[in-house]
Coordinates of N, CA, C and O and ligand atoms in Angstrom, one line a residue:
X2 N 55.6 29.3 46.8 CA 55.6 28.1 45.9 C 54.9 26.9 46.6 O 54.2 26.1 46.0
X3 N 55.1 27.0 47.6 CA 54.8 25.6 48.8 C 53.3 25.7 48.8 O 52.6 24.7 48.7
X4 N 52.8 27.1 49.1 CA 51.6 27.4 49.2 C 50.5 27.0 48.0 O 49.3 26.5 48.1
X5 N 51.3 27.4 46.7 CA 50.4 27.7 45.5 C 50.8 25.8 45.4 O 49.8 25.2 44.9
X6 N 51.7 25.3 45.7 CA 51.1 23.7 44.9 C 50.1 22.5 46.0 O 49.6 21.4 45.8
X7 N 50.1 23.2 47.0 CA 49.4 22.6 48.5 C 48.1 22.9 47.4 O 47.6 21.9 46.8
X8 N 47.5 24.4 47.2 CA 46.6 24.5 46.3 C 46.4 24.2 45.7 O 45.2 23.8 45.8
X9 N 46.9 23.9 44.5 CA 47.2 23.2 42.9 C 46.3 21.3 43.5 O 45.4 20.7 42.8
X10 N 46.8 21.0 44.5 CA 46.4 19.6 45.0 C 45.1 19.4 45.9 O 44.4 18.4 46.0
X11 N 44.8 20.3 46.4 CA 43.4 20.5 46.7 C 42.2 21.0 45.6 O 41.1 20.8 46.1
X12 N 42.3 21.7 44.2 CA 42.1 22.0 43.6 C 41.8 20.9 42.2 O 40.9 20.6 41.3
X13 N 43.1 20.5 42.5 CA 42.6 19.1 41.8 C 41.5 17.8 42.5 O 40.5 17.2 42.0
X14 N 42.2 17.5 44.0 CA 41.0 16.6 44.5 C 39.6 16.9 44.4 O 38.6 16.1 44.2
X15 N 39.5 18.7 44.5 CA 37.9 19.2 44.5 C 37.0 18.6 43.1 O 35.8 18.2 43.0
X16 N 38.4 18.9 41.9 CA 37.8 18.9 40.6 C 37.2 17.3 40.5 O 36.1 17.1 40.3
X17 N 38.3 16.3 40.6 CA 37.9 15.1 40.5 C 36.5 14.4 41.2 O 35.9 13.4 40.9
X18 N 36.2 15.6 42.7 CA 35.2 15.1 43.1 C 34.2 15.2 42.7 O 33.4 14.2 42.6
X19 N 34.0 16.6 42.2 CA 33.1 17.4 41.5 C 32.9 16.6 40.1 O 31.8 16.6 39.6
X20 N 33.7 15.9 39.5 CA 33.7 15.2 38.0 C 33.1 13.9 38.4 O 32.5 13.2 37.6
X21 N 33.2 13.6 39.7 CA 32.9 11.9 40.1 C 31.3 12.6 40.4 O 30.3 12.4 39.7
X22 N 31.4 13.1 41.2 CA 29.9 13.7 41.4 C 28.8 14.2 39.9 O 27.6 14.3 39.9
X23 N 29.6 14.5 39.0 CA 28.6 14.7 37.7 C 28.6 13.3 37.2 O 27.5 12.9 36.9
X24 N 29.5 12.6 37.1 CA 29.7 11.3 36.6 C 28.5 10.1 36.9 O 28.2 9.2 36.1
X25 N 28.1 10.2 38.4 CA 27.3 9.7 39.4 C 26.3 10.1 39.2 O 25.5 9.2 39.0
X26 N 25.5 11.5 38.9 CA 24.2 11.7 38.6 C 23.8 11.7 36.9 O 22.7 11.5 36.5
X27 N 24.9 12.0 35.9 CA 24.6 11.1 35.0 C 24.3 9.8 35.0 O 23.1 9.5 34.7
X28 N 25.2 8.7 35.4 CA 25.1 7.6 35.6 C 23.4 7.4 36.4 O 22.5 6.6 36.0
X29 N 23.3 8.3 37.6 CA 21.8 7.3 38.0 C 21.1 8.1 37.2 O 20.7 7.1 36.7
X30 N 20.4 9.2 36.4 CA 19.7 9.6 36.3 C 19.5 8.6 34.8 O 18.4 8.2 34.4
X31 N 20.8 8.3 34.1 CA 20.6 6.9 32.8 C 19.8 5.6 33.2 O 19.2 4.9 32.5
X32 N 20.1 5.4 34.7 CA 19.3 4.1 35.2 C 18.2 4.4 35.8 O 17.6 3.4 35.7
X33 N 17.5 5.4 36.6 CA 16.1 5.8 36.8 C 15.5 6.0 35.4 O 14.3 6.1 35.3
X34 N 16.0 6.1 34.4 CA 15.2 6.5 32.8 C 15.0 5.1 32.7 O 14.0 4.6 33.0
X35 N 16.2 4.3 32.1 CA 16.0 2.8 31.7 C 15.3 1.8 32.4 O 14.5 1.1 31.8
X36 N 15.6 1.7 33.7 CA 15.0 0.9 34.4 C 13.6 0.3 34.3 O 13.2 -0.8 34.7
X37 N 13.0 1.4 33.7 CA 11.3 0.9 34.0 C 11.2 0.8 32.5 O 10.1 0.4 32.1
X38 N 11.9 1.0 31.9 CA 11.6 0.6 30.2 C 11.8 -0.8 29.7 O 11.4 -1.2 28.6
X39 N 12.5 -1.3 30.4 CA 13.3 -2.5 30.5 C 11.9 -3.2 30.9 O 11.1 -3.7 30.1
X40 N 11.9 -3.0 32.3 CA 10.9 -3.8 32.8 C 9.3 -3.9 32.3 O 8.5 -4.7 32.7
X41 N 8.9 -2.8 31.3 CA 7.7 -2.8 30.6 C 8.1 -4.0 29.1 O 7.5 -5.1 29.0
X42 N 8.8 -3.7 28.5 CA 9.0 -4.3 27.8 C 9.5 -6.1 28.0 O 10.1 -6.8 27.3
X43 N 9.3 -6.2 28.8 CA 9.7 -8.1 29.4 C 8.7 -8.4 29.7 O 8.5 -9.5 29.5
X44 N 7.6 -7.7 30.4 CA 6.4 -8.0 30.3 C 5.3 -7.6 29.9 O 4.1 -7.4 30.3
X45 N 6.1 -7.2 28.4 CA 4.9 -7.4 27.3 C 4.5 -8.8 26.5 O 5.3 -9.7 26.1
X46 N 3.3 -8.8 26.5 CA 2.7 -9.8 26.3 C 1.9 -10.0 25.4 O 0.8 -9.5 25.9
X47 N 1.6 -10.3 24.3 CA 0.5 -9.8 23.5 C -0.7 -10.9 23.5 O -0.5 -12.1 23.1
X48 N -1.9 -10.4 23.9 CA -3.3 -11.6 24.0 C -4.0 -11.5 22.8 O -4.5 -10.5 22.4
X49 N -3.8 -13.0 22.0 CA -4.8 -13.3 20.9 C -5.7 -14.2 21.5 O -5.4 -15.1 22.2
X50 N -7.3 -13.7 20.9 CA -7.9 -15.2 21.5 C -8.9 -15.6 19.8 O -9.5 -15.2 18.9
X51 N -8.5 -16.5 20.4 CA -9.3 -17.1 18.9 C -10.4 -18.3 19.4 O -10.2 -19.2 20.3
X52 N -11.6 -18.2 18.5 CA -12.5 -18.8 18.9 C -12.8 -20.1 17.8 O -12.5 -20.1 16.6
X53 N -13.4 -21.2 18.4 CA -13.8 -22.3 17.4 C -15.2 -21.7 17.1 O -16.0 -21.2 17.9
X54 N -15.5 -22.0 15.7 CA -16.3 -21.7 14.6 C -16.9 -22.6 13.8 O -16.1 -23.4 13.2
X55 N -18.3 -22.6 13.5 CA -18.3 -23.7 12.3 C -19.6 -22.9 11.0 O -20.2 -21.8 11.2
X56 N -19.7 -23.3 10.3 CA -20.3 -22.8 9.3 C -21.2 -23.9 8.6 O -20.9 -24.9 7.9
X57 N -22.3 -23.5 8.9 CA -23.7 -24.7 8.1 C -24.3 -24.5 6.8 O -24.3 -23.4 6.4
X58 N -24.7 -25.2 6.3 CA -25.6 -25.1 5.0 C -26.1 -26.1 4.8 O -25.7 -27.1 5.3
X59 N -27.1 -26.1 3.7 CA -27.9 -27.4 3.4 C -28.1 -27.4 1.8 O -28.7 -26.5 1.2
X60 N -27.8 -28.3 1.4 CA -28.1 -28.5 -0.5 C -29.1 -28.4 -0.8 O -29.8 -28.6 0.2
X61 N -29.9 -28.1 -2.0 CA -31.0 -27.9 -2.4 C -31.9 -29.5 -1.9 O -33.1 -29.5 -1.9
X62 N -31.4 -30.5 -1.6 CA -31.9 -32.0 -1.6 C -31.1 -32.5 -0.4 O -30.6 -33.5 -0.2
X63 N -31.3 -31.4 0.4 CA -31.4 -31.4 1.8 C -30.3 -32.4 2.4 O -30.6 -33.1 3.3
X64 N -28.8 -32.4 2.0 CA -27.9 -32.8 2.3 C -27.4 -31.4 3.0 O -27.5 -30.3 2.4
X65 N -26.8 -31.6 4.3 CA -26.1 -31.4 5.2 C -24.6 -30.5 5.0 O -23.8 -31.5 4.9
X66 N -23.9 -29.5 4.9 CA -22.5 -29.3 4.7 C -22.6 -28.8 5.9 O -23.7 -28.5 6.4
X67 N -21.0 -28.6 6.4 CA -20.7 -28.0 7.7 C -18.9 -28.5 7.9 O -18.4 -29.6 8.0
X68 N -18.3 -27.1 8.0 CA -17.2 -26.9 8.1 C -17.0 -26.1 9.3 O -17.7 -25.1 9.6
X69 N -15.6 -26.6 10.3 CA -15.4 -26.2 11.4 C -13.9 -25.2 11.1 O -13.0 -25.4 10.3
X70 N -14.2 -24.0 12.1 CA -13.0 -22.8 11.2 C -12.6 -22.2 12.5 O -13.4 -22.2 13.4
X71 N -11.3 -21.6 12.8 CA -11.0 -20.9 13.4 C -11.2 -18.9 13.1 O -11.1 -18.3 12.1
X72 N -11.4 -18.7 14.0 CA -11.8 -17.3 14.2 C -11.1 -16.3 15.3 O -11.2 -16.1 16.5
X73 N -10.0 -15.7 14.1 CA -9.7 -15.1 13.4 C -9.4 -16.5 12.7 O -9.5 -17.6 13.2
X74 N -8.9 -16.2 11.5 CA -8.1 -17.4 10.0 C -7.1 -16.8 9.8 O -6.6 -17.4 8.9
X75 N -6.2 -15.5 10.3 CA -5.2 -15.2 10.1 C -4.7 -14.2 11.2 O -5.1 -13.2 11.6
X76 N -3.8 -14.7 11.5 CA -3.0 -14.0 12.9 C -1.8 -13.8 12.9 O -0.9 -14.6 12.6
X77 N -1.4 -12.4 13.1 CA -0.6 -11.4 12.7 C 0.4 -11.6 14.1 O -0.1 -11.2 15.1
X78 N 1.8 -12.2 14.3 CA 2.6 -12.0 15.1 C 4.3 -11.2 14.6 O 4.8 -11.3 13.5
X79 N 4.8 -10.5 15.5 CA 5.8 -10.2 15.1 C 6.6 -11.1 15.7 O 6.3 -11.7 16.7
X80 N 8.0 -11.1 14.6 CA 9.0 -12.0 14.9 C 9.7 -12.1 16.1 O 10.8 -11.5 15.8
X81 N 9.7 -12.5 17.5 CA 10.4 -12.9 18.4 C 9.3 -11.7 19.4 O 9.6 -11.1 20.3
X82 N 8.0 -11.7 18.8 CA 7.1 -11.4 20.1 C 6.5 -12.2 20.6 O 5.8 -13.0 20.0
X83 N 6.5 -12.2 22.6 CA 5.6 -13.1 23.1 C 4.3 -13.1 22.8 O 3.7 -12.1 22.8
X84 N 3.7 -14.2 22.5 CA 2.2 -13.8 22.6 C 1.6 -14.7 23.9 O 2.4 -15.4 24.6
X85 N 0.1 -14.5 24.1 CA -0.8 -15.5 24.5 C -1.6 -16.1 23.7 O -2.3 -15.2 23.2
X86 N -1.9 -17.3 23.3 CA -2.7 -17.4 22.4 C -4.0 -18.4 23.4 O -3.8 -19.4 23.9
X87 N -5.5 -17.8 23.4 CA -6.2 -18.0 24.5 C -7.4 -18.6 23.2 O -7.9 -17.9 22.4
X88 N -7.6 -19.9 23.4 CA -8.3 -20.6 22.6 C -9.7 -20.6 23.4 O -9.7 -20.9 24.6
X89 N -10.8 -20.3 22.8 CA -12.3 -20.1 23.6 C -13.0 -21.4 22.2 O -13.1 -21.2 21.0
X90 N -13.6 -22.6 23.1 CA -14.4 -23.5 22.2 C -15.8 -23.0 22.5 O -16.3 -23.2 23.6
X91 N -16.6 -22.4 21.5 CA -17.9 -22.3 20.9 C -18.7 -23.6 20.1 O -19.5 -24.4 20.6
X92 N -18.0 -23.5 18.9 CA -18.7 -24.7 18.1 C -17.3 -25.6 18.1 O -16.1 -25.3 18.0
X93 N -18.4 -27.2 18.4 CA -18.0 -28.6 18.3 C -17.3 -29.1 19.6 O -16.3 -28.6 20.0
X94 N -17.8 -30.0 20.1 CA -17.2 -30.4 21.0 C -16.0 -30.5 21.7 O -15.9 -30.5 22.9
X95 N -14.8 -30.7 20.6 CA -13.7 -31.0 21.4 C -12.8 -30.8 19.8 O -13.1 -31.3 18.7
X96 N -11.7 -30.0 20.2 CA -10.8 -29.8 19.0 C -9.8 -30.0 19.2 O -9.4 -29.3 20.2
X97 N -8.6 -31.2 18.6 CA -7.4 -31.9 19.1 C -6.2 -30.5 17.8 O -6.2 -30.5 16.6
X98 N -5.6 -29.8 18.6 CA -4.7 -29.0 17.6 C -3.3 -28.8 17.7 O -2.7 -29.0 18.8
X99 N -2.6 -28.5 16.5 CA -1.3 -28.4 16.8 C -1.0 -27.0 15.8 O -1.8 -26.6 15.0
X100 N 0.4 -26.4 16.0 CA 1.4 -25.5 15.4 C 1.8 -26.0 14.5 O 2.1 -27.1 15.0
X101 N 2.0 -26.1 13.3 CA 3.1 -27.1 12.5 C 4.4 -26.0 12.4 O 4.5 -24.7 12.5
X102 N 5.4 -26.9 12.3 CA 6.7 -26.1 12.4 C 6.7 -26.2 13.9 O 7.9 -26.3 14.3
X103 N 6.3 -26.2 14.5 CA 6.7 -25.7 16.7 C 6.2 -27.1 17.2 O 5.5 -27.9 16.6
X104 N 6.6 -27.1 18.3 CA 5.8 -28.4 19.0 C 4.9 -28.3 19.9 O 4.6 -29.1 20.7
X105 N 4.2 -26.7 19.8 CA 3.1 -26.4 20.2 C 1.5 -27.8 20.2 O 1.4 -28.3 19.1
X106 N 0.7 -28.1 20.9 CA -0.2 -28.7 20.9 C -1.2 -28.9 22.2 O -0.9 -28.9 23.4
X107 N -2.4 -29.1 21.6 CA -3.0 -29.1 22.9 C -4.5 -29.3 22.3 O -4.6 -29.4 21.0
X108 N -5.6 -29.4 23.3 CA -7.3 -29.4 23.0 C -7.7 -28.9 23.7 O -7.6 -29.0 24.9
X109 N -8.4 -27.8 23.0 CA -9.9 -27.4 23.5 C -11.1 -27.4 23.5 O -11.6 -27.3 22.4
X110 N -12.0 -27.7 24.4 CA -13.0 -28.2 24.5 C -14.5 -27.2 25.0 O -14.4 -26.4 25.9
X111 N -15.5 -27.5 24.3 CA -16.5 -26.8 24.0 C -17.0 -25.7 26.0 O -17.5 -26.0 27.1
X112 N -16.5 -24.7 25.6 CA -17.3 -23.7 27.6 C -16.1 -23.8 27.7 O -15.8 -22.9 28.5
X113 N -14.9 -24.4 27.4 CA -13.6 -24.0 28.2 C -12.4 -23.0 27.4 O -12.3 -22.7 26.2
X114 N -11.5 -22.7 28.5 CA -10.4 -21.9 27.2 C -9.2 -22.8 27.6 O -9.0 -23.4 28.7
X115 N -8.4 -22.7 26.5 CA -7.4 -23.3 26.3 C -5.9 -22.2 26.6 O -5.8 -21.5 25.6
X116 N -5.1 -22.1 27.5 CA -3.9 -20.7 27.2 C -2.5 -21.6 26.8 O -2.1 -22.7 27.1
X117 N -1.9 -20.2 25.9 CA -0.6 -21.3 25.4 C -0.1 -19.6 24.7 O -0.4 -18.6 24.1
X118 N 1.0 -20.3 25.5 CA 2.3 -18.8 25.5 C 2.8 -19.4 24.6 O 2.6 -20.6 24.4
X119 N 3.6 -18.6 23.7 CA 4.4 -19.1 22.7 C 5.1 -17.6 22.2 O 4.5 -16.6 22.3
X120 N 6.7 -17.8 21.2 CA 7.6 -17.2 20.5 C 7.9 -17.6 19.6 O 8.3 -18.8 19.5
X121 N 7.8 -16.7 18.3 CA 8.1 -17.1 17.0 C 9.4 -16.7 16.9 O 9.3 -15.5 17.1
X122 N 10.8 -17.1 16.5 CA 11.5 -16.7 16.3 C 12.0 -16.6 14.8 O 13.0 -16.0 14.4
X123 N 11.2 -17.4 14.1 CA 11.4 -17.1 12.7 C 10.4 -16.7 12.3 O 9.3 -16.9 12.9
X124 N 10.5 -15.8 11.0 CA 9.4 -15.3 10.3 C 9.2 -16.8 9.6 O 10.0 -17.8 9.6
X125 N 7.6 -16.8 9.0 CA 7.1 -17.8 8.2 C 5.6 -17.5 8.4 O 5.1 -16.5 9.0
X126 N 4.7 -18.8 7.7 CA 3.4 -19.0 8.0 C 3.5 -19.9 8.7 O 4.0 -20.9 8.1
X127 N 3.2 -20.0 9.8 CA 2.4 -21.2 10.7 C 1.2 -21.9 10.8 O 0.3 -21.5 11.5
X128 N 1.2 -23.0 10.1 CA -0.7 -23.2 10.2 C -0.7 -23.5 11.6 O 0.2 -23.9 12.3
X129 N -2.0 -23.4 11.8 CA -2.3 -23.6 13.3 C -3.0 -24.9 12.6 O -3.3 -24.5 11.5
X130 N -3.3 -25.8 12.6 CA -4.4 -27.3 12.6 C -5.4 -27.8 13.4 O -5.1 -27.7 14.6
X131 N -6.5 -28.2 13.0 CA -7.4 -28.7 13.9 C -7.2 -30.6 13.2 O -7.5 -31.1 12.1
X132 N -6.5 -31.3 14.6 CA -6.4 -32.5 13.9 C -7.8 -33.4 14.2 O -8.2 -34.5 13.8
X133 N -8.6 -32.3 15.0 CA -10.1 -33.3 14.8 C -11.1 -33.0 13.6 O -12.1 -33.7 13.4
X134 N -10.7 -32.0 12.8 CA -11.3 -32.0 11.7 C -10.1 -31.4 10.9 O -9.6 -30.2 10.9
X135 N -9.8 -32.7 10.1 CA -8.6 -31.9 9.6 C -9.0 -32.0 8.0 O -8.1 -31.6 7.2
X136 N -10.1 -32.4 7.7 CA -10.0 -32.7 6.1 C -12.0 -32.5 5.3 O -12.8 -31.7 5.8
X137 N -12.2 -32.9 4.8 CA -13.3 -31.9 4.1 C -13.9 -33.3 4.5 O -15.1 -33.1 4.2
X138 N -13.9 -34.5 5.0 CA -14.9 -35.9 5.6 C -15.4 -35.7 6.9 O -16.4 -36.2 7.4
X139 N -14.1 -34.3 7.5 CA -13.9 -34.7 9.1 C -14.4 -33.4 9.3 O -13.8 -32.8 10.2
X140 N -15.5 -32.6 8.7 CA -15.6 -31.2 9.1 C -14.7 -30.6 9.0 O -14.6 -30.0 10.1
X141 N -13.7 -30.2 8.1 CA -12.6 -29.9 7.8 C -12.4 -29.3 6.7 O -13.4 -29.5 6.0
X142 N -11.4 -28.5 5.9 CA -10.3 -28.5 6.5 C -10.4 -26.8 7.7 O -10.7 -25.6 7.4
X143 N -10.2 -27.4 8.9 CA -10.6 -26.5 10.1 C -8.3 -26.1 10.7 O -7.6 -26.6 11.6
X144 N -8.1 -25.0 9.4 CA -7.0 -24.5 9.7 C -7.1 -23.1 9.7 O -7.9 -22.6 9.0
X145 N -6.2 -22.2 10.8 CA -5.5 -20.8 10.4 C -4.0 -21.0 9.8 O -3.5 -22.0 9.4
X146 N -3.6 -19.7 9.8 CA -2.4 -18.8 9.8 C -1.8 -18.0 10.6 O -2.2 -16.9 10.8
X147 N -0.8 -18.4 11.0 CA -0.3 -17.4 12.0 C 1.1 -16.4 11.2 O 2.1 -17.1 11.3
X148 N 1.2 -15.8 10.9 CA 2.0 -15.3 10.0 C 2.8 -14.4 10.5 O 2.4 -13.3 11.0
X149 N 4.0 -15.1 10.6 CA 5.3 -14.3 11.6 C 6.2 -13.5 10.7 O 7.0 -13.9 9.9
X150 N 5.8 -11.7 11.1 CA 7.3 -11.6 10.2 C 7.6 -10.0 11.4 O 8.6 -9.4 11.2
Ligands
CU207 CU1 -11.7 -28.7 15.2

């Protein structure tokens, strides 16, 4: 009797070891999988660059039009993804801009780039603005869309 429950108790400690030991390589083999998934995804980043644009023409009586535009005019973000948003000035000197809805803002200016991280956490349209040409007097109206959903 003495013998068979001395056994009975070694037999159990083996089992529990043996259970802690499958327990333990489930357990890390779930954290060598996740681990690097985790960390790809935190530094994902998504790069838009958008360029200043302008567009010329001339009237038959030799009047002058010219409208300043962002390039792309519509920018596709998903809801609560980082992006970059990397502003490259081509045409016009100097463009004073803002996010409406965010308190994003900033200028870029003609050979230089402008960078600006940002999170949308709500879906919506965002116009993006050019408050240096914001209206059809001022070379204008020089808006996108950033459309979060
Ligand atoms: Cu502008």
């Amino acid at each position: 009797m003495g013998f068979f429950s001395i056994n009975g108790k070694v037999f159990r400690k083996v089992l529990l070891a043996g259970l802690f030991v499958i327990a333990a390589a489930v357990w890390y083999s779930f954290q060598a999988k996740t681990i690097p998934v985790f960390q790809a995804e935190e530094e994902q980043i998504r790069e838009i660059t958008i360029v200043t644009n302008e567009i010329a023409a001339e009237t038959e009586d030799g009047k002058k039009l010219e409208v300043y535009r962002w390039d792309p005019g519509t920018i596709y973000v998903r809801k609560g993804e980082k992006v970059r948003l990397r502003f490259f000035g081509i045409k016009g000197e100097e463009h004073s801009f803002m996010i409406e809805g965010t308190d994003v803002q900033g200028t870029i200016k003609k050979g230089k780039e402008t960078v600006i991280t940002a999170r949308f956490d709500k879906k919506g349209i965002y116009p993006l603005i050019c408050i240096t040409h914001h209206d059809h007097e001022r070379q204008g109206p020089m808006v996108a869309y950033i459309v979060v959903d």
